[in-house]
mmCIF file of C-alpha atoms and ligand atoms in Angstrom:
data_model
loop_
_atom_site.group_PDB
_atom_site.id
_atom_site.type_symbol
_atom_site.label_atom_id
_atom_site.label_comp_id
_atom_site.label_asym_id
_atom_site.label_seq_id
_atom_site.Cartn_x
_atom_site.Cartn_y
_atom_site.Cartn_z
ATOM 1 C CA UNK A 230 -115.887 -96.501 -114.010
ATOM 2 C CA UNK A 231 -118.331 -94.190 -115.572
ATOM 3 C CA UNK A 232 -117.845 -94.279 -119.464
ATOM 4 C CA UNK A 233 -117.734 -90.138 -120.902
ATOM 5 C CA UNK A 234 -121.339 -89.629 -122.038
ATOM 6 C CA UNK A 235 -122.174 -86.432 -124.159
ATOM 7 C CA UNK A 236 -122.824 -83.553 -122.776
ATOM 8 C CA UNK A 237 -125.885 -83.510 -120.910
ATOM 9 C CA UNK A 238 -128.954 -82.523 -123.526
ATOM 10 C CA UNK A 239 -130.289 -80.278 -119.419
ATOM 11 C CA UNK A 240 -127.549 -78.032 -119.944
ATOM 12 C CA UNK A 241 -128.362 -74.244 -120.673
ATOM 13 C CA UNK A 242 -126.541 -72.382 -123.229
ATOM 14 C CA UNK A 243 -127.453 -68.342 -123.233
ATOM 15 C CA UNK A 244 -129.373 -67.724 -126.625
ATOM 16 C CA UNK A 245 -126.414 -66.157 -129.282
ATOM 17 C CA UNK A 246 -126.946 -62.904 -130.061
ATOM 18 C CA UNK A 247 -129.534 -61.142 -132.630
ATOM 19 C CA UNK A 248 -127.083 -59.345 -134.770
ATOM 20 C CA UNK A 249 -127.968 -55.909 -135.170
ATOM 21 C CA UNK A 250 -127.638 -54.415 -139.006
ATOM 22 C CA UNK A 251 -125.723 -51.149 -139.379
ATOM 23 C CA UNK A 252 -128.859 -48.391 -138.800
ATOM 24 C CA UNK A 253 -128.185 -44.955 -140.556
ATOM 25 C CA UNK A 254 -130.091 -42.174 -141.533
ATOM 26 C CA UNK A 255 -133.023 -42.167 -144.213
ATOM 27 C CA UNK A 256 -130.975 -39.241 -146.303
ATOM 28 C CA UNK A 257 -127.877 -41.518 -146.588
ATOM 29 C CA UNK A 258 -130.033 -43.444 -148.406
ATOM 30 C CA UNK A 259 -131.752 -41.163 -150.180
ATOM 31 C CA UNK A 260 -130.798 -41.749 -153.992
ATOM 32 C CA UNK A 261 -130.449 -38.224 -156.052
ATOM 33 C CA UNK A 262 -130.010 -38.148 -159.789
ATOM 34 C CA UNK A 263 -126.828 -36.794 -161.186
ATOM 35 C CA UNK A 264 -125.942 -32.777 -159.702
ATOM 36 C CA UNK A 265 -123.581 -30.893 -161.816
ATOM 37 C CA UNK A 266 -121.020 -29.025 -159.135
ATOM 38 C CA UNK A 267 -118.852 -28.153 -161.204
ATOM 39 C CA UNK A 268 -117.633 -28.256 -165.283
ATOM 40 C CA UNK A 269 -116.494 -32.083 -165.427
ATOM 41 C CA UNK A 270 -117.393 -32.688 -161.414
ATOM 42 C CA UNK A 271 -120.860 -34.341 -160.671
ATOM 43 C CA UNK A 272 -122.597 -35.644 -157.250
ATOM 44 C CA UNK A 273 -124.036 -39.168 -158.268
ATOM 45 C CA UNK A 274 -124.507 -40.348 -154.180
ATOM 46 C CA UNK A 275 -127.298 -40.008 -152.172
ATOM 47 C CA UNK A 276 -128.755 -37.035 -150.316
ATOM 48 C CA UNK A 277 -126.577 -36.947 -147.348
ATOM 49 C CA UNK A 278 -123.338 -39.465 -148.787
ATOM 50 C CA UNK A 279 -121.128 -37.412 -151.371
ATOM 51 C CA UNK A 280 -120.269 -39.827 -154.509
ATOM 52 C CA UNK A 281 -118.108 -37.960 -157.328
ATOM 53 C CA UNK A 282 -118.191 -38.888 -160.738
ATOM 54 C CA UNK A 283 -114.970 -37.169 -162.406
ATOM 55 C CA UNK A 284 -115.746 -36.859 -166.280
ATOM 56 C CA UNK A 285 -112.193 -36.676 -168.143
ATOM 57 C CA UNK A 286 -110.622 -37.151 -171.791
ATOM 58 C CA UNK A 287 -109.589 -40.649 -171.429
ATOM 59 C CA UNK A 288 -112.493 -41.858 -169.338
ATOM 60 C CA UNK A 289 -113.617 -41.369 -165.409
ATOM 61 C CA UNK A 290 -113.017 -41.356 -161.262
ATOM 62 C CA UNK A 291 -114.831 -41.825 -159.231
ATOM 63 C CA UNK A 292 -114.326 -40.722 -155.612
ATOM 64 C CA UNK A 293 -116.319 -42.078 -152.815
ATOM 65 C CA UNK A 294 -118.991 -45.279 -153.395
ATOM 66 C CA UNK A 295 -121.130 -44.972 -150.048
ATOM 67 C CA UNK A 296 -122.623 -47.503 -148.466
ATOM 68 C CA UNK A 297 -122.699 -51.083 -150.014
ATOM 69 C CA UNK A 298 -126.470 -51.160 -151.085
ATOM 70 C CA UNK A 299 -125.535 -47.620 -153.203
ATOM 71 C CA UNK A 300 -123.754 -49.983 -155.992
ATOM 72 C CA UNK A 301 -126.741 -50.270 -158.269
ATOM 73 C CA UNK A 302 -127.678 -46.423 -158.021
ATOM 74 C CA UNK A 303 -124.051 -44.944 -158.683
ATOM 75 C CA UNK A 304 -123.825 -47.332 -161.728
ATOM 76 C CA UNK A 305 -127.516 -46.286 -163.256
ATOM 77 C CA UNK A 306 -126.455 -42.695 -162.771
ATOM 78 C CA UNK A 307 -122.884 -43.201 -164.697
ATOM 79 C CA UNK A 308 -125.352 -44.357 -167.273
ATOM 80 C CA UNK A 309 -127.438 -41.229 -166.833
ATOM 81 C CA UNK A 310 -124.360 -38.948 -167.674
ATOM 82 C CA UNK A 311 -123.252 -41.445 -170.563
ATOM 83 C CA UNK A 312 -120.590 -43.195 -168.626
ATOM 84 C CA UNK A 313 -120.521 -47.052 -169.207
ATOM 85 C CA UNK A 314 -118.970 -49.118 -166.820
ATOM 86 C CA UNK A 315 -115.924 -49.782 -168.833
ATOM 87 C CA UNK A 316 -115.094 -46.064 -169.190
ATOM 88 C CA UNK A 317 -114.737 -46.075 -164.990
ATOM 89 C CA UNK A 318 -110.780 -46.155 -164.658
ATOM 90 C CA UNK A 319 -110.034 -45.523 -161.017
ATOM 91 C CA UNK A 320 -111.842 -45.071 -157.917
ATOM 92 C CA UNK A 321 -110.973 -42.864 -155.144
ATOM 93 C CA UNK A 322 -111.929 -42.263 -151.501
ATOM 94 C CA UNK A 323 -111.974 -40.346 -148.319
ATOM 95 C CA UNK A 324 -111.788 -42.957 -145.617
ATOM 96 C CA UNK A 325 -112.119 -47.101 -145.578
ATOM 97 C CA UNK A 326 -115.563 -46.656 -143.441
ATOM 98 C CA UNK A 327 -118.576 -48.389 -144.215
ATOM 99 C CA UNK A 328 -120.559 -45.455 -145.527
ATOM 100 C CA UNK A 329 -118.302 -44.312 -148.024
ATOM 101 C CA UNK A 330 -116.483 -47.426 -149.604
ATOM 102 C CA UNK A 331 -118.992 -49.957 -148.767
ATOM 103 C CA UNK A 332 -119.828 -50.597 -152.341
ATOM 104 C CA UNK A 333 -116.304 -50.545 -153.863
ATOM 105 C CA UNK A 334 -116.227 -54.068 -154.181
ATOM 106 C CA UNK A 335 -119.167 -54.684 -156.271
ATOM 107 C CA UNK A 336 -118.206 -51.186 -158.255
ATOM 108 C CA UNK A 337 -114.940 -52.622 -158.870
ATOM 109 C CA UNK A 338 -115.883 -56.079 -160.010
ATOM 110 C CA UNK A 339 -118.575 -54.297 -162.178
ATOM 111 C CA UNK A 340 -116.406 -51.865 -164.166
ATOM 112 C CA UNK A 341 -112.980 -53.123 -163.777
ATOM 113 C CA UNK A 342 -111.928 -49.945 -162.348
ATOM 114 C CA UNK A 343 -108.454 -49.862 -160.327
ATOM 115 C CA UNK A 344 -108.557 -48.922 -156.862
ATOM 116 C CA UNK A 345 -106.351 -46.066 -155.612
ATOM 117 C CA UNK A 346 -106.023 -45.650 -152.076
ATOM 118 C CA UNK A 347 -102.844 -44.997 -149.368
ATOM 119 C CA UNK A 348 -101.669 -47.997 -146.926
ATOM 120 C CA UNK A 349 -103.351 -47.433 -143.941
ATOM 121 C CA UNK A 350 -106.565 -47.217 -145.740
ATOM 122 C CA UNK A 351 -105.866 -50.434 -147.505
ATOM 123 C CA UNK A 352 -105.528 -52.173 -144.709
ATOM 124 C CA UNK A 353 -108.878 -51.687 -143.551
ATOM 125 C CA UNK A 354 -110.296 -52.388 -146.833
ATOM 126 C CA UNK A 355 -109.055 -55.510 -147.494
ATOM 127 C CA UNK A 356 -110.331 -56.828 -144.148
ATOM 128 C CA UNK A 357 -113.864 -55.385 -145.094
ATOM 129 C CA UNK A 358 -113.706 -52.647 -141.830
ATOM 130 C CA UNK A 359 -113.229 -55.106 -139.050
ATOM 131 C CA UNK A 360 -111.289 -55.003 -135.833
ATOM 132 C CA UNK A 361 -111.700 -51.035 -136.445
ATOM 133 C CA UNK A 362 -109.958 -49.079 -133.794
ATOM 134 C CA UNK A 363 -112.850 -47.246 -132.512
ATOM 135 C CA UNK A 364 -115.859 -49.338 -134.209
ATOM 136 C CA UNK A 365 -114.244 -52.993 -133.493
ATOM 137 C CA UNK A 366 -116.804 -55.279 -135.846
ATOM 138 C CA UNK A 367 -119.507 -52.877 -135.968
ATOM 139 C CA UNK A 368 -119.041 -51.251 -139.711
ATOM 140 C CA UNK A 369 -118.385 -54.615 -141.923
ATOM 141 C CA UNK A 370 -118.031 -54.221 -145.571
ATOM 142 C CA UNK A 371 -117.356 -56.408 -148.797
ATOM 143 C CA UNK A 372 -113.112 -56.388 -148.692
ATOM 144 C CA UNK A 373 -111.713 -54.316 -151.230
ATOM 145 C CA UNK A 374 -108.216 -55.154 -152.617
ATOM 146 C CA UNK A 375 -106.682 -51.982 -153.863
ATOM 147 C CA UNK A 376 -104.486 -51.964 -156.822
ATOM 148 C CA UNK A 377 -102.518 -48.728 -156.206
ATOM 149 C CA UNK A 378 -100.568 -47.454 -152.759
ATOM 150 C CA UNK A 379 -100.232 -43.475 -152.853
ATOM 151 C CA UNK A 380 -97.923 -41.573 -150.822
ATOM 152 C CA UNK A 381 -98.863 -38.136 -149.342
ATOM 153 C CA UNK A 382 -98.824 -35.760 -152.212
ATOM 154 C CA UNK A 383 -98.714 -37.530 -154.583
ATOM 155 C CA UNK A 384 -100.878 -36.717 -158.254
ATOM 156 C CA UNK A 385 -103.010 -39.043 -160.094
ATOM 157 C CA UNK A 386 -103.752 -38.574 -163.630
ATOM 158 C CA UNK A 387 -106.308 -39.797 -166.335
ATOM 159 C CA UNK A 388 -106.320 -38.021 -169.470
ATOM 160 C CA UNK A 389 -107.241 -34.199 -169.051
ATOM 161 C CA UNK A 390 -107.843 -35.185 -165.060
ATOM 162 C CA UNK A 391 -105.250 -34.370 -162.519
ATOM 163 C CA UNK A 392 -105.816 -34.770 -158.320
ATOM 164 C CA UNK A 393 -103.748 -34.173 -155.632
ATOM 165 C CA UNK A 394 -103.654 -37.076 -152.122
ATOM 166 C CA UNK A 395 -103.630 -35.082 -149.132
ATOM 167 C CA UNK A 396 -102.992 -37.189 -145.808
ATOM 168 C CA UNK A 397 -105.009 -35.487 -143.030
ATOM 169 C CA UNK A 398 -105.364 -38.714 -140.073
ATOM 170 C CA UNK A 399 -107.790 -38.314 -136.946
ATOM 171 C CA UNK A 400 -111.241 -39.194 -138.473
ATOM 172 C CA UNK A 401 -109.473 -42.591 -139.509
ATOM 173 C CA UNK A 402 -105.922 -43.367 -140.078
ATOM 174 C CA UNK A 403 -105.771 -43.211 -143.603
ATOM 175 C CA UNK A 404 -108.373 -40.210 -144.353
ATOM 176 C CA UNK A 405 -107.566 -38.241 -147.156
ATOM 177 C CA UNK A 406 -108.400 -34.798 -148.833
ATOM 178 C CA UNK A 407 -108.375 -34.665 -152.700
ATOM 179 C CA UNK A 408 -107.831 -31.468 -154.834
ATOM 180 C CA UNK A 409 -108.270 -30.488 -158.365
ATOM 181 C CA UNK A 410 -108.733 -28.089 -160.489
ATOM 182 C CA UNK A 411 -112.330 -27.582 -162.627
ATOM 183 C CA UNK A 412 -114.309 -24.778 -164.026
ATOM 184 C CA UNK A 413 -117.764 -22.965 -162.064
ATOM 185 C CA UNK A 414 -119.218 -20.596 -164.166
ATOM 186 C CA UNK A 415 -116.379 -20.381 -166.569
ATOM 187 C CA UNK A 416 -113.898 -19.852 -163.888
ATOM 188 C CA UNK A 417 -111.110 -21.888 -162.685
ATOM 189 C CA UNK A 418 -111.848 -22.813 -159.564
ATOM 190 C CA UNK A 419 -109.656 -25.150 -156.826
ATOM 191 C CA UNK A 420 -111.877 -27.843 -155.416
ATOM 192 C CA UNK A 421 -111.043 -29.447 -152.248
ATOM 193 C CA UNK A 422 -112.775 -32.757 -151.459
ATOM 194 C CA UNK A 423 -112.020 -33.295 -147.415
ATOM 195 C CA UNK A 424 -112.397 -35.848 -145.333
ATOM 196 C CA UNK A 425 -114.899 -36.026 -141.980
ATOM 197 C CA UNK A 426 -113.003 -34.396 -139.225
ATOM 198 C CA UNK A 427 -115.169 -35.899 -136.493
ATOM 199 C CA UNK A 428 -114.263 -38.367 -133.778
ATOM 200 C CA UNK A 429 -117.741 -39.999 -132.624
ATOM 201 C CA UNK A 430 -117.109 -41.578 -129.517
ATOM 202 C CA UNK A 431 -113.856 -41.773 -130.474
ATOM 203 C CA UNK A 432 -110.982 -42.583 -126.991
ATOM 204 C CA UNK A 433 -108.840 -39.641 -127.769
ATOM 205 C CA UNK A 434 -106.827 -39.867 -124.675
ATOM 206 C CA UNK A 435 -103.977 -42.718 -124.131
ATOM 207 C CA UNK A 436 -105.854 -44.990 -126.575
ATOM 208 C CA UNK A 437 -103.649 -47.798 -127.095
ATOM 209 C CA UNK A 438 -104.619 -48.189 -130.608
ATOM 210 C CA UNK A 439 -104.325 -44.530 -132.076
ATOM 211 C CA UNK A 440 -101.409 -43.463 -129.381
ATOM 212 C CA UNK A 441 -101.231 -40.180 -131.517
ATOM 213 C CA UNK A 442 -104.711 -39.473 -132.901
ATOM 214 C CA UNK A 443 -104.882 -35.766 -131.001
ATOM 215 C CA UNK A 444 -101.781 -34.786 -132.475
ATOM 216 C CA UNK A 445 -102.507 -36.077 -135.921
ATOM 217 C CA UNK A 446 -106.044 -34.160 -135.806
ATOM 218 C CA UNK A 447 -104.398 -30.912 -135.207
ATOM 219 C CA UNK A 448 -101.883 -31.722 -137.714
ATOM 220 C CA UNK A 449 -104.556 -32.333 -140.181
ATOM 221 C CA UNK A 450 -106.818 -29.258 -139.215
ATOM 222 C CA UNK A 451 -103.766 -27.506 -140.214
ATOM 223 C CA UNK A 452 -103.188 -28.985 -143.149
ATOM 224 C CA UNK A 453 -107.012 -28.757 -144.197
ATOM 225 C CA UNK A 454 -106.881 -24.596 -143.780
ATOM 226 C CA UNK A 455 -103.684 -24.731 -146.234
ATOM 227 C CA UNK A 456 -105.389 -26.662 -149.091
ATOM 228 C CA UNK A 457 -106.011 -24.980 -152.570
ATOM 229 C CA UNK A 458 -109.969 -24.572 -151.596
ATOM 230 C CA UNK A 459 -112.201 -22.627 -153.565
ATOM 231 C CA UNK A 460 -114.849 -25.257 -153.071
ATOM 232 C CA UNK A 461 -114.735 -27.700 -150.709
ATOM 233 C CA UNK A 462 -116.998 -30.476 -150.595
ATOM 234 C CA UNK A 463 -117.027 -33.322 -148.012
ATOM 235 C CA UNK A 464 -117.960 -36.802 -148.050
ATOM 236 C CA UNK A 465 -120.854 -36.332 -145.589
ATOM 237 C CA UNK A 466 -122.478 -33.462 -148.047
ATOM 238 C CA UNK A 467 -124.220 -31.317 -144.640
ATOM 239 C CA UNK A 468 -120.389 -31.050 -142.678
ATOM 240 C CA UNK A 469 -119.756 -28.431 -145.419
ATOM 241 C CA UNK A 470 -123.118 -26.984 -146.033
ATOM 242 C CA UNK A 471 -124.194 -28.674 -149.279
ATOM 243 C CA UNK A 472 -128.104 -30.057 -149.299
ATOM 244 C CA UNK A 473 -127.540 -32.545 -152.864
ATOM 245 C CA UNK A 474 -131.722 -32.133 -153.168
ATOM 246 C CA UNK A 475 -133.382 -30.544 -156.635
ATOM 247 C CA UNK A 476 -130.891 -27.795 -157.320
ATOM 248 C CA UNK A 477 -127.246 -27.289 -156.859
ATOM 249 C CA UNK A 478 -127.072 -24.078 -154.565
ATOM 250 C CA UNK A 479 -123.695 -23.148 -153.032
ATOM 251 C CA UNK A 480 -124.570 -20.427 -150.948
ATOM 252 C CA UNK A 481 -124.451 -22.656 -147.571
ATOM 253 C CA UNK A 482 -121.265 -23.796 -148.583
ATOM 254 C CA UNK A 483 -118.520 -23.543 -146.055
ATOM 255 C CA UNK A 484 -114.749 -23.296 -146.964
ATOM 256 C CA UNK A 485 -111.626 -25.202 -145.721
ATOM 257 C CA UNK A 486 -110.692 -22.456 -143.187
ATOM 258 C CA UNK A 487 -113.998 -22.921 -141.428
ATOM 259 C CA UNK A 488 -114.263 -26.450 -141.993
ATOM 260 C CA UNK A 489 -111.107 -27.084 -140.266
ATOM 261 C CA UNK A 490 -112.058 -24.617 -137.112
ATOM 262 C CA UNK A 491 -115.524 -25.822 -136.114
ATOM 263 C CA UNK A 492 -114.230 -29.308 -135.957
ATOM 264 C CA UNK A 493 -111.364 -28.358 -133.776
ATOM 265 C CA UNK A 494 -113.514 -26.364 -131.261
ATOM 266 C CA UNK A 495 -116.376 -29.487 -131.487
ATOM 267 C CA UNK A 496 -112.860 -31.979 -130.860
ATOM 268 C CA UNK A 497 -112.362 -29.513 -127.551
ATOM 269 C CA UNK A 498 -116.331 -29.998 -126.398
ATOM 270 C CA UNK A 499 -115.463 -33.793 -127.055
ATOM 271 C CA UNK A 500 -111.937 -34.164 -124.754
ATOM 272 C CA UNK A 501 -114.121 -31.791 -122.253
ATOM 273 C CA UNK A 502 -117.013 -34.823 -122.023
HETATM 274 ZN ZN1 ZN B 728 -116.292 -42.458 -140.888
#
């Protein structure tokens, strides 16, 4: 009787993969020093990824924290504008996608800042962006854990600061618009910060994840031409017309009403394909 030998040292085994790092363009990474948009409302990101630093009374948000290697830069530009870790209270965000929470974690560990975010976002987070619906494994992340659940509409306050959740699914799940109130020029002015309306690549028919993700886009491009938007800024700075290089101009800038339509006639092209 033959005696079970190990398996035989011949045998070929395909090479494992090369894993391939998460490639994005130079201007996402791109660091800018601090641009004032509006009275207590600064753009601390990159060139092309929007990071808001929300100066208030009792200390300040931050919305959006890009991609994880942005940590470093958003803190050294807090320190620019006189914000120490420890006045950071809450952090905010569009969508749980690599590029724009990426560097939560490490924010949050540094300051002790409390996460804010809605459920289905949370989700995602805490499992650092894996088994995505449309990006599977592709878009990995440190795993946030969030420390508050909002519901749609609801208001979050810090001192003088006071924002509105707006739930507008398609780009993910759990994408969100923000609103608030600040000052340009002296005047009171509604800002609207929206998420990315896009589906790239996305399976918008019968996709067995995201049964309803047509009907929640049009929902949400709806919802987006309703906000309070006097400004509107966007998490990918370009989708709205902003260029964050040397000065602040805000001629280019879009508003929510055509926002909202170019990315429902560029979601027809995409069903067309
Ligand atoms: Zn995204």
């Amino acid at each position: 009787m033959a005696a079970y030998s190990s398996f035989s040292a011949a045998e070929n085994f395909a090479v494992l993969p090369q894993l391939e790092t998460y490639k994005v363009p130079e201007s996402w990474r791109q660091p800018v020093a601090p641009l004032k948009i509006a009275g207590n409302t600064w753009q601390i990101g990159t060139e092309g990824i929007t990071s808001l630093l929300l100066k208030g009374s009792e200390g300040s948000i931050l919305i959006d924290g890009g991609m994880e290697q942005t940590a470093e830069h958003l803190l050294e530009n807090m320190r620019r504008l006189g914000v120490a870790p420890s006045d950071l209270k809450l952090i905010l965000h569009s969508q749980a996608h690599a590029d724009h929470v990426g560097s939560l974690a490490e924010l949050k560990r540094a300051t002790g800042a409390q996460v804010v975010t809605n459920a289905e976002s949370a989700v995602l987070m805490a499992r650092g962006g894996a088994n995505d619906i449309h990006f599977a494994d592709e878009l990995l992340y440190p795993p946030i854990k969030a420390d508050r659940i909002l519901h749609d509409g609801e208001q979050v306050v810090l001192g003088d600061l006071r924002l509105r959740v707006h739930f507008i699914p398609g780009h993910t799940p759990g994408s969100m618009a923000w609103t608030w109130e600040d000052a340009v020029d002296g005047k009171a002015t509604g800002i609207a910060y929206v998420d990315s309306l896009t589906a790239p690549g996305y399976q918008l028919i019968n996709n067995p994840r995201y049964p309803n993700i047509l009907q929640d886009f049009r929902k949400s491009f709806e919802r987006v031409r309703n906000l309070p938007c006097d400004l509107l800024i966007t998490p990918h700075a370009g989708a709205s017309g902003w260029v964050f290089k040397g000065n602040i101009e805000r001629d280019s800038v879009i508003d929510c009403k055509e926002y909202a339509d170019k990315a429902e006639q560029d979601l027809k092209l995409v069903q067309l394909e």
